Amino acid sequence: MRTRILRVPEKDLGKFRENEGQEKLKSWEVSQSQSRSIEILREAAEYLKTKDTPVAFPTETVYGLGADATRSAAVRGIYAAKRRPADNPLIIHISDLDMLRSVLVPKNTTNGTTNGTTGAVHDQIPEIYKPLIERFWPGPLTILLPNPTPSKLAPEVTAGLKTFGVRMPKSPLALSLIKLTGAPLAAPSANASTKPSPTTAEHVLEDLDGRIELILDGGPCHVGVESTVVDGLCDPPLILRPGGVSIDELRSCAGWERVEKGYKDQSEMGKAAPRAPGMKYKHYSPKAKVVLYESTFAGAKDGVQADDLEAFIQGHQSQQEPDSEGQPLQIGIIRTRHWKPAAGLRCGNFKKRETVKTGASHEIQELAELEVEEAELYDTTSGASIGKLMDISIGEDARSIAHGLFSALRELDRRGADIIFVEGTVDDEDIGAAVMNRLRKAASQIKS
């Protein structure tokens, strides 16, 4: 299977219909222009209607791997492409509230009546979610809703649960693709399962080349971590996965003042079926070993502990052939708020500084950039050269850290890092909680 990347600049792709007295998110209208972008989206939508192989597309959080959520064969194609466990539920993505309401009524229901009977039509969207929809949609928030019986969704979407997760993405490209398909799209992150989530089309290609046919390239994603997942069907409401909307933002909405964290339960530890995507299994992990230093770990206030590097070197050497000289070590550093360049490790002057631009194309001008510095790495005791140090700073504020995290992990992996030492950030109730949640899932070892 040959994988194609199709460039789709997010310009004049559609808008929400504006009628007096109508909900602002009721209906998304796709642009009627004859632009190349609309032509590509129509091609992709037709592919989604007729094929069982998913299509990768950008959202504001990460790139998604989309399939018609109402067709079992299409949804199974997602699990096959990602090699994802079948008990991990999928989030569906909708274009507007009209589409959401159509999913919330049973399969044999038409316009609020069942089996041809008449009756009062009532809004199927629970009142508890309406303040969140008003404030955060379209955007990085997924809500949990009851799955009607019989359901219009393929059973593979819910993985046996009685609820399903749904969100309305902010990307006009995603909204127009969903609208043109005429069905909600089940769309987890477009990476191989357990690998770092993709924030550019190039990341998708690295993982899924030859497994899917179409990648729609809308440039780099803006948020960088997945959506927040909330359950308002219980009391008090719960956050099942931290993400692009913080707990403080949720608590400012009516009915959500008492929302609690619900993602540190046994499902996250892999002992039960997950209640929402991202709560089970090792996630977001590169090939290299990842050592995470929690921000509360006083021993790493100024950088990597020498004992940790020494322990890794000894373990690495024990795996080498007895008569071989071994390959030079490749050590990666990801810094956030406090560590200085080199993170306290002994090294030479940084001789190579490279700005890595991801998501670049001649049509899409907005680029994601990482600055990678390289230096010769020395043994902490003897001063002998033992390999190469690769250093990346992803910023000091939580939004910058979130935006650069997955790209930094992927870049160091691409450069052949044997181990990556990561400076954790504050696990507060902002997007920092989402960053640390992802880092803990990526880590081979956590120092706290």
Short mmCIF file of C-alpha atoms in Angstrom, two decimals:
data_model
loop_
_atom_site.label_atom_id
_atom_site.label_comp_id
_atom_site.label_asym_id
_atom_site.label_seq_id
_atom_site.Cartn_x
_atom_site.Cartn_y
_atom_site.Cartn_z
CA MET A 1 0.00 0.00 0.00
CA ARG A 2 1.43 3.37 -1.03
CA THR A 3 0.88 6.22 1.42
CA ARG A 4 0.21 9.69 -0.02
CA ILE A 5 0.44 13.03 1.78
CA LEU A 6 -1.99 15.61 0.39
CA ARG A 7 -1.47 19.27 1.38
CA VAL A 8 -4.66 21.01 2.51
CA PRO A 9 -4.19 24.61 3.71
CA GLU A 10 -6.91 25.46 6.25
CA LYS A 11 -8.35 28.48 4.45
CA ASP A 12 -11.98 29.10 3.48
CA LEU A 13 -13.04 25.49 4.09
CA GLY A 14 -16.36 26.20 5.77
CA LYS A 15 -18.19 27.87 8.66
CA PHE A 16 -21.08 27.38 11.05
CA ARG A 17 -24.43 28.49 9.67
CA GLU A 18 -25.53 31.77 11.18
CA ASN A 19 -29.28 32.11 11.50
CA GLU A 20 -31.02 34.34 14.01
CA GLY A 21 -32.16 32.40 17.06
CA GLN A 22 -30.27 29.26 16.05
CA GLU A 23 -27.56 27.52 18.07
CA LYS A 24 -24.19 28.71 16.86
CA LEU A 25 -22.86 25.13 16.50
CA LYS A 26 -26.03 23.59 15.06
CA SER A 27 -24.87 23.10 11.49
CA TRP A 28 -21.46 23.26 9.76
CA GLU A 29 -21.51 24.37 6.12
CA VAL A 30 -18.70 23.31 3.80
CA SER A 31 -17.43 25.99 1.44
CA GLN A 32 -18.90 25.81 -2.05
CA SER A 33 -15.66 26.98 -3.63
CA GLN A 34 -13.93 24.91 -6.29
CA SER A 35 -10.54 25.17 -4.58
CA ARG A 36 -8.00 22.36 -4.62
CA SER A 37 -8.43 21.98 -0.85
CA ILE A 38 -12.16 21.31 -1.14
CA GLU A 39 -11.51 18.92 -4.02
CA ILE A 40 -9.08 16.93 -1.85
CA LEU A 41 -11.53 16.84 1.06
CA ARG A 42 -14.29 15.53 -1.21
CA GLU A 43 -11.93 12.82 -2.44
CA ALA A 44 -11.02 11.87 1.14
CA ALA A 45 -14.67 11.84 2.23
CA GLU A 46 -15.61 9.53 -0.63
CA TYR A 47 -12.73 7.27 0.36
CA LEU A 48 -14.02 7.16 3.97
CA LYS A 49 -17.53 6.27 2.74
CA THR A 50 -16.40 3.37 0.57
CA LYS A 51 -13.10 2.01 1.94
CA ASP A 52 -12.18 0.22 5.15
CA THR A 53 -8.73 1.80 5.50
CA PRO A 54 -8.63 4.91 7.71
CA VAL A 55 -7.51 8.41 6.66
CA ALA A 56 -5.16 10.58 8.75
CA PHE A 57 -6.16 14.22 9.23
CA PRO A 58 -5.17 17.13 11.51
CA THR A 59 -7.06 18.49 14.47
CA GLU A 60 -6.01 21.26 16.84
CA THR A 61 -4.71 18.66 19.34
CA VAL A 62 -2.89 15.93 17.38
CA TYR A 63 -3.35 14.19 14.03
CA GLY A 64 -6.25 11.73 14.06
CA LEU A 65 -6.76 8.44 12.21
CA GLY A 66 -10.34 8.60 11.02
CA ALA A 67 -12.90 6.04 9.88
CA ASP A 68 -16.69 6.02 9.53
CA ALA A 69 -17.80 5.34 13.11
CA THR A 70 -21.01 3.63 11.92
CA ARG A 71 -19.28 0.86 9.91
CA SER A 72 -17.63 -2.03 11.75
CA ALA A 73 -15.26 -2.92 8.93
CA ALA A 74 -14.01 0.66 8.74
CA VAL A 75 -13.47 0.92 12.51
CA ARG A 76 -11.62 -2.40 12.55
CA GLY A 77 -9.31 -0.81 10.00
CA ILE A 78 -8.20 1.69 12.68
CA TYR A 79 -7.28 -1.06 15.12
CA ALA A 80 -5.39 -2.89 12.37
CA ALA A 81 -3.44 0.17 11.19
CA LYS A 82 -2.48 1.24 14.72
CA ARG A 83 -2.11 -2.32 16.02
CA ARG A 84 -4.18 -1.08 18.92
CA PRO A 85 -5.80 -3.36 21.57
CA ALA A 86 -9.48 -3.90 20.84
CA ASP A 87 -10.58 -3.12 24.41
CA ASN A 88 -9.41 0.49 24.11
CA PRO A 89 -12.47 2.62 23.15
CA LEU A 90 -12.37 5.26 20.42
CA ILE A 91 -13.51 8.89 20.50
CA ILE A 92 -15.89 9.93 17.74
CA HIS A 93 -15.62 13.34 16.09
CA ILE A 94 -18.65 15.29 14.88
CA SER A 95 -19.06 18.29 12.61
CA ASP A 96 -21.98 19.96 14.41
CA LEU A 97 -24.71 19.50 17.00
CA ASP A 98 -27.13 18.18 14.38
CA MET A 99 -24.80 15.23 13.87
CA LEU A 100 -24.42 14.69 17.62
CA ARG A 101 -28.17 14.58 18.15
CA SER A 102 -28.55 12.08 15.31
CA VAL A 103 -26.10 9.74 17.08
CA LEU A 104 -27.88 10.09 20.43
CA VAL A 105 -31.17 8.60 19.23
CA PRO A 106 -31.60 4.83 18.64
CA LYS A 107 -30.92 3.41 15.22
CA ASN A 108 -34.59 2.96 14.33
CA THR A 109 -35.54 6.47 15.43
CA THR A 110 -36.36 9.29 13.05
CA ASN A 111 -36.81 12.92 14.08
CA GLY A 112 -37.58 12.12 17.70
CA THR A 113 -40.10 9.34 17.04
CA THR A 114 -39.53 5.60 17.32
CA ASN A 115 -40.98 2.91 15.06
CA GLY A 116 -43.26 5.42 13.42
CA THR A 117 -44.96 6.53 16.64
CA THR A 118 -45.38 10.17 17.45
CA GLY A 119 -44.41 11.92 20.62
CA ALA A 120 -42.73 14.95 22.11
CA VAL A 121 -39.26 15.60 20.86
CA HIS A 122 -36.75 16.35 23.63
CA ASP A 123 -33.10 17.30 23.47
CA GLN A 124 -30.91 14.22 23.90
CA ILE A 125 -27.86 16.24 25.01
CA PRO A 126 -27.70 16.10 28.84
CA GLU A 127 -28.05 19.51 30.49
CA ILE A 128 -24.83 18.99 32.48
CA TYR A 129 -22.78 19.23 29.28
CA LYS A 130 -24.36 22.33 27.76
CA PRO A 131 -22.17 24.86 29.64
CA LEU A 132 -19.08 22.96 28.46
CA ILE A 133 -20.28 22.82 24.86
CA GLU A 134 -21.04 26.53 24.94
CA ARG A 135 -17.57 27.42 26.21
CA PHE A 136 -15.16 24.79 24.87
CA TRP A 137 -16.59 23.49 21.58
CA PRO A 138 -15.29 23.33 19.00
CA GLY A 139 -12.10 22.45 20.87
CA PRO A 140 -10.02 19.95 22.89
CA LEU A 141 -12.77 18.55 25.11
CA THR A 142 -14.36 15.08 24.90
CA ILE A 143 -17.60 14.33 26.75
CA LEU A 144 -18.93 10.90 27.71
CA LEU A 145 -22.52 10.19 26.63
CA PRO A 146 -24.89 7.20 26.95
CA ASN A 147 -24.88 4.94 23.91
CA PRO A 148 -28.49 4.35 22.78
CA THR A 149 -29.88 0.87 22.05
CA PRO A 150 -29.76 -0.05 19.24
CA SER A 151 -26.82 2.22 18.48
CA LYS A 152 -25.87 3.78 15.18
CA LEU A 153 -22.22 3.41 16.17
CA ALA A 154 -20.24 0.31 15.31
CA PRO A 155 -19.75 -1.82 18.46
CA GLU A 156 -15.98 -1.63 17.98
CA VAL A 157 -16.11 2.09 18.80
CA THR A 158 -17.21 1.61 22.41
CA ALA A 159 -15.26 -1.61 23.10
CA GLY A 160 -18.24 -3.02 25.00
CA LEU A 161 -18.95 0.07 27.12
CA LYS A 162 -22.43 1.56 27.53
CA THR A 163 -21.09 5.04 26.83
CA PHE A 164 -19.12 6.71 24.05
CA GLY A 165 -16.76 9.68 23.94
CA VAL A 166 -17.40 12.51 21.48
CA ARG A 167 -15.88 15.85 20.64
CA MET A 168 -16.16 18.58 18.05
CA PRO A 169 -12.67 19.47 16.72
CA LYS A 170 -11.75 23.10 16.13
CA SER A 171 -9.98 22.50 12.82
CA PRO A 172 -12.06 23.66 9.81
CA LEU A 173 -10.36 20.91 7.80
CA ALA A 174 -11.58 18.25 10.22
CA LEU A 175 -15.10 19.72 10.44
CA SER A 176 -15.44 19.87 6.65
CA LEU A 177 -14.10 16.34 6.19
CA ILE A 178 -16.60 14.97 8.72
CA LYS A 179 -19.48 16.92 7.18
CA LEU A 180 -18.64 15.72 3.67
CA THR A 181 -18.41 12.13 4.91
CA GLY A 182 -21.91 12.46 6.37
CA ALA A 183 -21.06 10.39 9.45
CA PRO A 184 -19.09 10.83 12.67
CA LEU A 185 -15.46 9.75 12.43
CA ALA A 186 -13.90 7.49 15.03
CA ALA A 187 -10.41 8.96 15.27
CA PRO A 188 -7.71 8.10 17.79
CA SER A 189 -4.26 9.64 17.37
CA ALA A 190 -2.67 8.70 14.04
CA ASN A 191 0.36 6.88 15.42
CA ALA A 192 1.33 3.28 15.95
CA SER A 193 -0.12 2.24 19.29
CA THR A 194 2.11 3.20 22.28
CA LYS A 195 4.27 5.56 20.17
CA PRO A 196 4.36 9.35 20.70
CA SER A 197 1.30 11.09 19.32
CA PRO A 198 1.80 12.82 15.95
CA THR A 199 1.61 16.60 15.69
CA THR A 200 2.64 16.80 12.01
CA ALA A 201 1.89 14.82 8.85
CA GLU A 202 5.53 13.71 8.79
CA HIS A 203 5.09 12.08 12.21
CA VAL A 204 2.13 10.11 10.85
CA LEU A 205 4.17 8.93 7.88
CA GLU A 206 6.98 7.73 10.16
CA ASP A 207 4.58 5.37 11.95
CA LEU A 208 1.98 4.41 9.38
CA ASP A 209 3.77 4.45 6.02
CA GLY A 210 2.42 1.50 4.05
CA ARG A 211 -0.46 0.90 6.47
CA ILE A 212 -2.78 3.67 5.21
CA GLU A 213 -3.24 5.40 1.86
CA LEU A 214 -4.11 9.02 2.69
CA ILE A 215 -2.63 11.62 5.04
CA LEU A 216 -4.20 15.09 4.88
CA ASP A 217 -1.53 17.65 5.78
CA GLY A 218 -2.91 20.78 7.41
CA GLY A 219 0.35 21.81 9.06
CA PRO A 220 1.47 21.33 12.68
CA CYS A 221 -1.11 21.01 15.46
CA HIS A 222 -1.58 23.94 17.84
CA VAL A 223 -2.30 22.29 21.21
CA GLY A 224 0.09 19.33 21.08
CA VAL A 225 -1.66 17.04 23.58
CA GLU A 226 -4.96 15.24 23.19
CA SER A 227 -8.35 16.40 24.40
CA THR A 228 -9.50 16.41 28.01
CA VAL A 229 -12.05 13.60 28.58
CA VAL A 230 -14.83 14.23 31.12
CA ASP A 231 -17.70 12.18 32.54
CA GLY A 232 -20.69 14.28 33.60
CA LEU A 233 -22.99 11.28 33.97
CA CYS A 234 -21.77 10.66 37.52
CA ASP A 235 -21.79 12.79 40.68
CA PRO A 236 -19.44 14.48 41.15
CA PRO A 237 -18.29 14.80 37.53
CA LEU A 238 -14.88 13.32 36.72
CA ILE A 239 -11.91 14.06 34.48
CA LEU A 240 -11.01 10.71 32.93
CA ARG A 241 -8.04 12.05 30.96
CA PRO A 242 -6.30 15.41 31.36
CA GLY A 243 -5.74 17.36 28.17
CA GLY A 244 -6.19 20.70 26.45
CA VAL A 245 -8.84 22.02 28.89
CA SER A 246 -7.70 22.43 32.51
CA ILE A 247 -9.57 21.47 35.68
CA ASP A 248 -9.76 25.14 36.70
CA GLU A 249 -11.43 26.01 33.40
CA LEU A 250 -13.94 23.20 33.93
CA ARG A 251 -14.69 24.31 37.48
CA SER A 252 -15.63 27.77 36.24
CA CYS A 253 -18.64 26.26 34.41
CA ALA A 254 -22.07 25.80 35.99
CA GLY A 255 -22.52 22.26 37.35
CA TRP A 256 -18.79 21.50 37.20
CA GLU A 257 -17.63 23.31 40.34
CA ARG A 258 -16.95 19.96 42.08
CA VAL A 259 -15.30 18.13 39.21
CA GLU A 260 -12.59 15.70 40.40
CA LYS A 261 -9.67 13.87 38.85
CA GLY A 262 -10.68 10.33 37.94
CA TYR A 263 -7.72 9.16 35.87
CA LYS A 264 -5.52 7.69 38.61
CA ASP A 265 -7.61 4.57 39.04
CA GLN A 266 -6.89 0.91 38.35
CA SER A 267 -7.85 1.27 34.68
CA GLU A 268 -4.82 3.52 34.22
CA MET A 269 -2.69 0.81 35.81
CA GLY A 270 -3.84 -1.74 33.23
CA LYS A 271 -5.99 -3.88 35.56
CA ALA A 272 -9.43 -3.25 34.06
CA ALA A 273 -11.14 -2.21 30.87
CA PRO A 274 -10.56 1.51 30.35
CA ARG A 275 -13.49 3.89 30.79
CA ALA A 276 -12.08 6.28 28.19
CA PRO A 277 -9.27 6.42 25.61
CA GLY A 278 -5.77 6.92 26.99
CA MET A 279 -6.43 5.31 30.41
CA LYS A 280 -4.73 1.99 29.75
CA TYR A 281 -1.47 0.55 28.42
CA LYS A 282 1.90 2.19 27.95
CA HIS A 283 1.29 5.27 25.83
CA TYR A 284 3.25 7.93 23.99
CA SER A 285 6.54 6.02 24.29
CA PRO A 286 9.57 6.36 21.97
CA LYS A 287 11.98 3.50 21.22
CA ALA A 288 14.62 4.95 23.56
CA LYS A 289 14.51 4.43 27.32
CA VAL A 290 12.92 7.48 28.98
CA VAL A 291 13.88 8.60 32.50
CA LEU A 292 11.49 11.19 33.90
CA TYR A 293 12.47 13.43 36.79
CA GLU A 294 9.38 14.71 38.59
CA SER A 295 9.48 18.42 39.44
CA THR A 296 9.20 17.46 43.13
CA PHE A 297 12.40 15.34 43.01
CA ALA A 298 14.95 17.48 44.85
CA GLY A 299 17.88 15.32 43.74
CA ALA A 300 17.50 16.46 40.14
CA LYS A 301 16.85 20.15 40.74
CA ASP A 302 19.89 21.10 38.65
CA GLY A 303 19.85 18.27 36.12
CA VAL A 304 20.52 14.59 35.51
CA GLN A 305 21.96 12.66 38.43
CA ALA A 306 25.42 11.28 37.61
CA ASP A 307 24.50 7.95 39.22
CA ASP A 308 21.59 7.52 36.81
CA LEU A 309 23.82 8.04 33.79
CA GLU A 310 26.45 5.69 35.24
CA ALA A 311 23.87 2.98 35.90
CA PHE A 312 22.63 3.25 32.33
CA ILE A 313 26.19 3.07 30.94
CA GLN A 314 26.93 -0.07 32.95
CA GLY A 315 23.72 -1.73 31.80
CA HIS A 316 24.39 -0.69 28.23
CA GLN A 317 27.93 -2.09 28.31
CA SER A 318 26.75 -5.39 29.77
CA GLN A 319 24.63 -5.92 26.68
CA GLN A 320 27.56 -5.47 24.29
CA GLU A 321 29.52 -8.36 22.79
CA PRO A 322 32.60 -9.15 24.92
CA ASP A 323 35.11 -8.46 22.14
CA SER A 324 33.32 -5.46 20.64
CA GLU A 325 34.28 -1.87 21.27
CA GLY A 326 30.62 -0.89 21.32
CA GLN A 327 28.92 2.06 19.72
CA PRO A 328 29.27 5.58 21.18
CA LEU A 329 26.42 6.47 23.50
CA GLN A 330 23.65 8.76 22.26
CA ILE A 331 22.18 10.66 25.22
CA GLY A 332 19.09 12.86 24.82
CA ILE A 333 18.00 15.67 27.13
CA ILE A 334 14.58 17.36 27.14
CA ARG A 335 14.58 20.48 29.31
CA THR A 336 11.65 22.58 30.52
CA ARG A 337 11.79 25.23 33.26
CA HIS A 338 14.96 24.96 35.36
CA TRP A 339 17.66 22.77 33.83
CA LYS A 340 20.52 24.53 32.06
CA PRO A 341 21.90 23.26 28.72
CA ALA A 342 23.46 19.78 29.14
CA ALA A 343 21.42 19.30 32.34
CA GLY A 344 24.53 19.09 34.53
CA LEU A 345 26.26 16.41 32.45
CA ARG A 346 29.93 16.80 31.55
CA CYS A 347 30.36 17.66 27.91
CA GLY A 348 32.33 19.74 25.45
CA ASN A 349 31.18 22.95 23.84
CA PHE A 350 28.01 22.69 21.82
CA LYS A 351 29.38 22.48 18.29
CA LYS A 352 26.22 21.81 16.36
CA ARG A 353 22.98 23.73 16.69
CA GLU A 354 20.14 22.82 14.38
CA THR A 355 16.65 24.24 14.13
CA VAL A 356 14.38 21.40 13.09
CA LYS A 357 11.27 22.51 11.24
CA THR A 358 8.43 20.03 11.20
CA GLY A 359 5.28 20.21 9.13
CA ALA A 360 6.93 22.36 6.48
CA SER A 361 5.54 22.77 3.00
CA HIS A 362 5.59 25.49 0.42
CA GLU A 363 1.81 25.87 0.81
CA ILE A 364 1.60 25.85 4.61
CA GLN A 365 3.70 28.60 6.15
CA GLU A 366 3.19 27.89 9.87
CA LEU A 367 5.97 25.63 11.13
CA ALA A 368 6.73 23.85 14.38
CA GLU A 369 10.36 24.34 15.37
CA LEU A 370 12.73 22.55 17.73
CA GLU A 371 16.26 23.70 18.43
CA VAL A 372 18.60 20.73 18.92
CA GLU A 373 22.13 21.28 20.24
CA GLU A 374 24.84 18.60 20.11
CA ALA A 375 28.10 18.21 22.02
CA GLU A 376 30.66 15.53 22.84
CA LEU A 377 29.72 13.69 26.05
CA TYR A 378 32.42 12.94 28.65
CA ASP A 379 32.59 10.37 31.42
CA THR A 380 31.74 12.11 34.70
CA THR A 381 34.85 10.68 36.43
CA SER A 382 37.63 10.13 33.89
CA GLY A 383 36.65 12.84 31.43
CA ALA A 384 37.01 10.39 28.52
CA SER A 385 34.74 10.82 25.51
CA ILE A 386 31.89 8.32 25.67
CA GLY A 387 29.46 9.56 23.05
CA LYS A 388 27.18 12.38 21.99
CA LEU A 389 24.82 14.62 23.96
CA MET A 390 21.68 15.95 22.24
CA ASP A 391 19.90 18.76 24.09
CA ILE A 392 16.39 20.17 23.43
CA SER A 393 14.57 22.88 25.37
CA ILE A 394 10.81 22.85 24.80
CA GLY A 395 10.04 26.05 26.74
CA GLU A 396 9.10 27.10 30.23
CA ASP A 397 5.34 27.65 30.13
CA ALA A 398 2.92 24.72 30.12
CA ARG A 399 1.47 25.49 26.68
CA SER A 400 4.90 25.54 25.02
CA ILE A 401 5.90 22.33 26.79
CA ALA A 402 2.70 20.63 25.66
CA HIS A 403 3.18 21.83 22.09
CA GLY A 404 6.77 20.57 21.85
CA LEU A 405 6.71 17.38 23.93
CA PHE A 406 5.80 14.74 21.34
CA SER A 407 7.93 16.35 18.64
CA ALA A 408 10.96 16.38 20.96
CA LEU A 409 10.54 12.70 21.85
CA ARG A 410 10.23 11.81 18.18
CA GLU A 411 13.22 13.95 17.15
CA LEU A 412 15.55 12.36 19.70
CA ASP A 413 14.28 8.94 18.66
CA ARG A 414 14.98 9.80 15.03
CA ARG A 415 18.55 10.78 15.96
CA GLY A 416 19.15 7.41 17.59
CA ALA A 417 19.08 8.32 21.29
CA ASP A 418 19.77 5.35 23.56
CA ILE A 419 18.23 7.09 26.57
CA ILE A 420 16.28 10.33 27.05
CA PHE A 421 16.38 12.22 30.35
CA VAL A 422 13.34 14.49 30.77
CA GLU A 423 12.84 17.37 33.18
CA GLY A 424 9.25 17.15 34.39
CA THR A 425 7.07 20.19 34.88
CA VAL A 426 4.69 21.16 37.67
CA ASP A 427 1.76 18.74 37.87
CA ASP A 428 -0.74 21.46 38.64
CA GLU A 429 -4.35 21.70 37.60
CA ASP A 430 -3.57 23.41 34.30
CA ILE A 431 -2.36 21.76 31.09
CA GLY A 432 0.71 20.72 33.11
CA ALA A 433 -1.38 17.82 34.39
CA ALA A 434 -1.86 16.62 30.82
CA VAL A 435 1.86 16.94 30.04
CA MET A 436 2.88 14.93 33.11
CA ASN A 437 0.19 12.33 32.46
CA ARG A 438 1.68 11.71 28.99
CA LEU A 439 5.26 11.75 30.26
CA ARG A 440 4.53 9.19 32.97
CA LYS A 441 3.07 6.91 30.34
CA ALA A 442 6.15 7.36 28.15
CA ALA A 443 8.67 6.83 30.95
CA SER A 444 10.62 3.63 31.51
CA GLN A 445 11.70 4.99 34.89
CA ILE A 446 10.26 7.76 37.07
CA LYS A 447 12.35 9.54 39.70
CA SER A 448 10.20 11.19 42.35
#
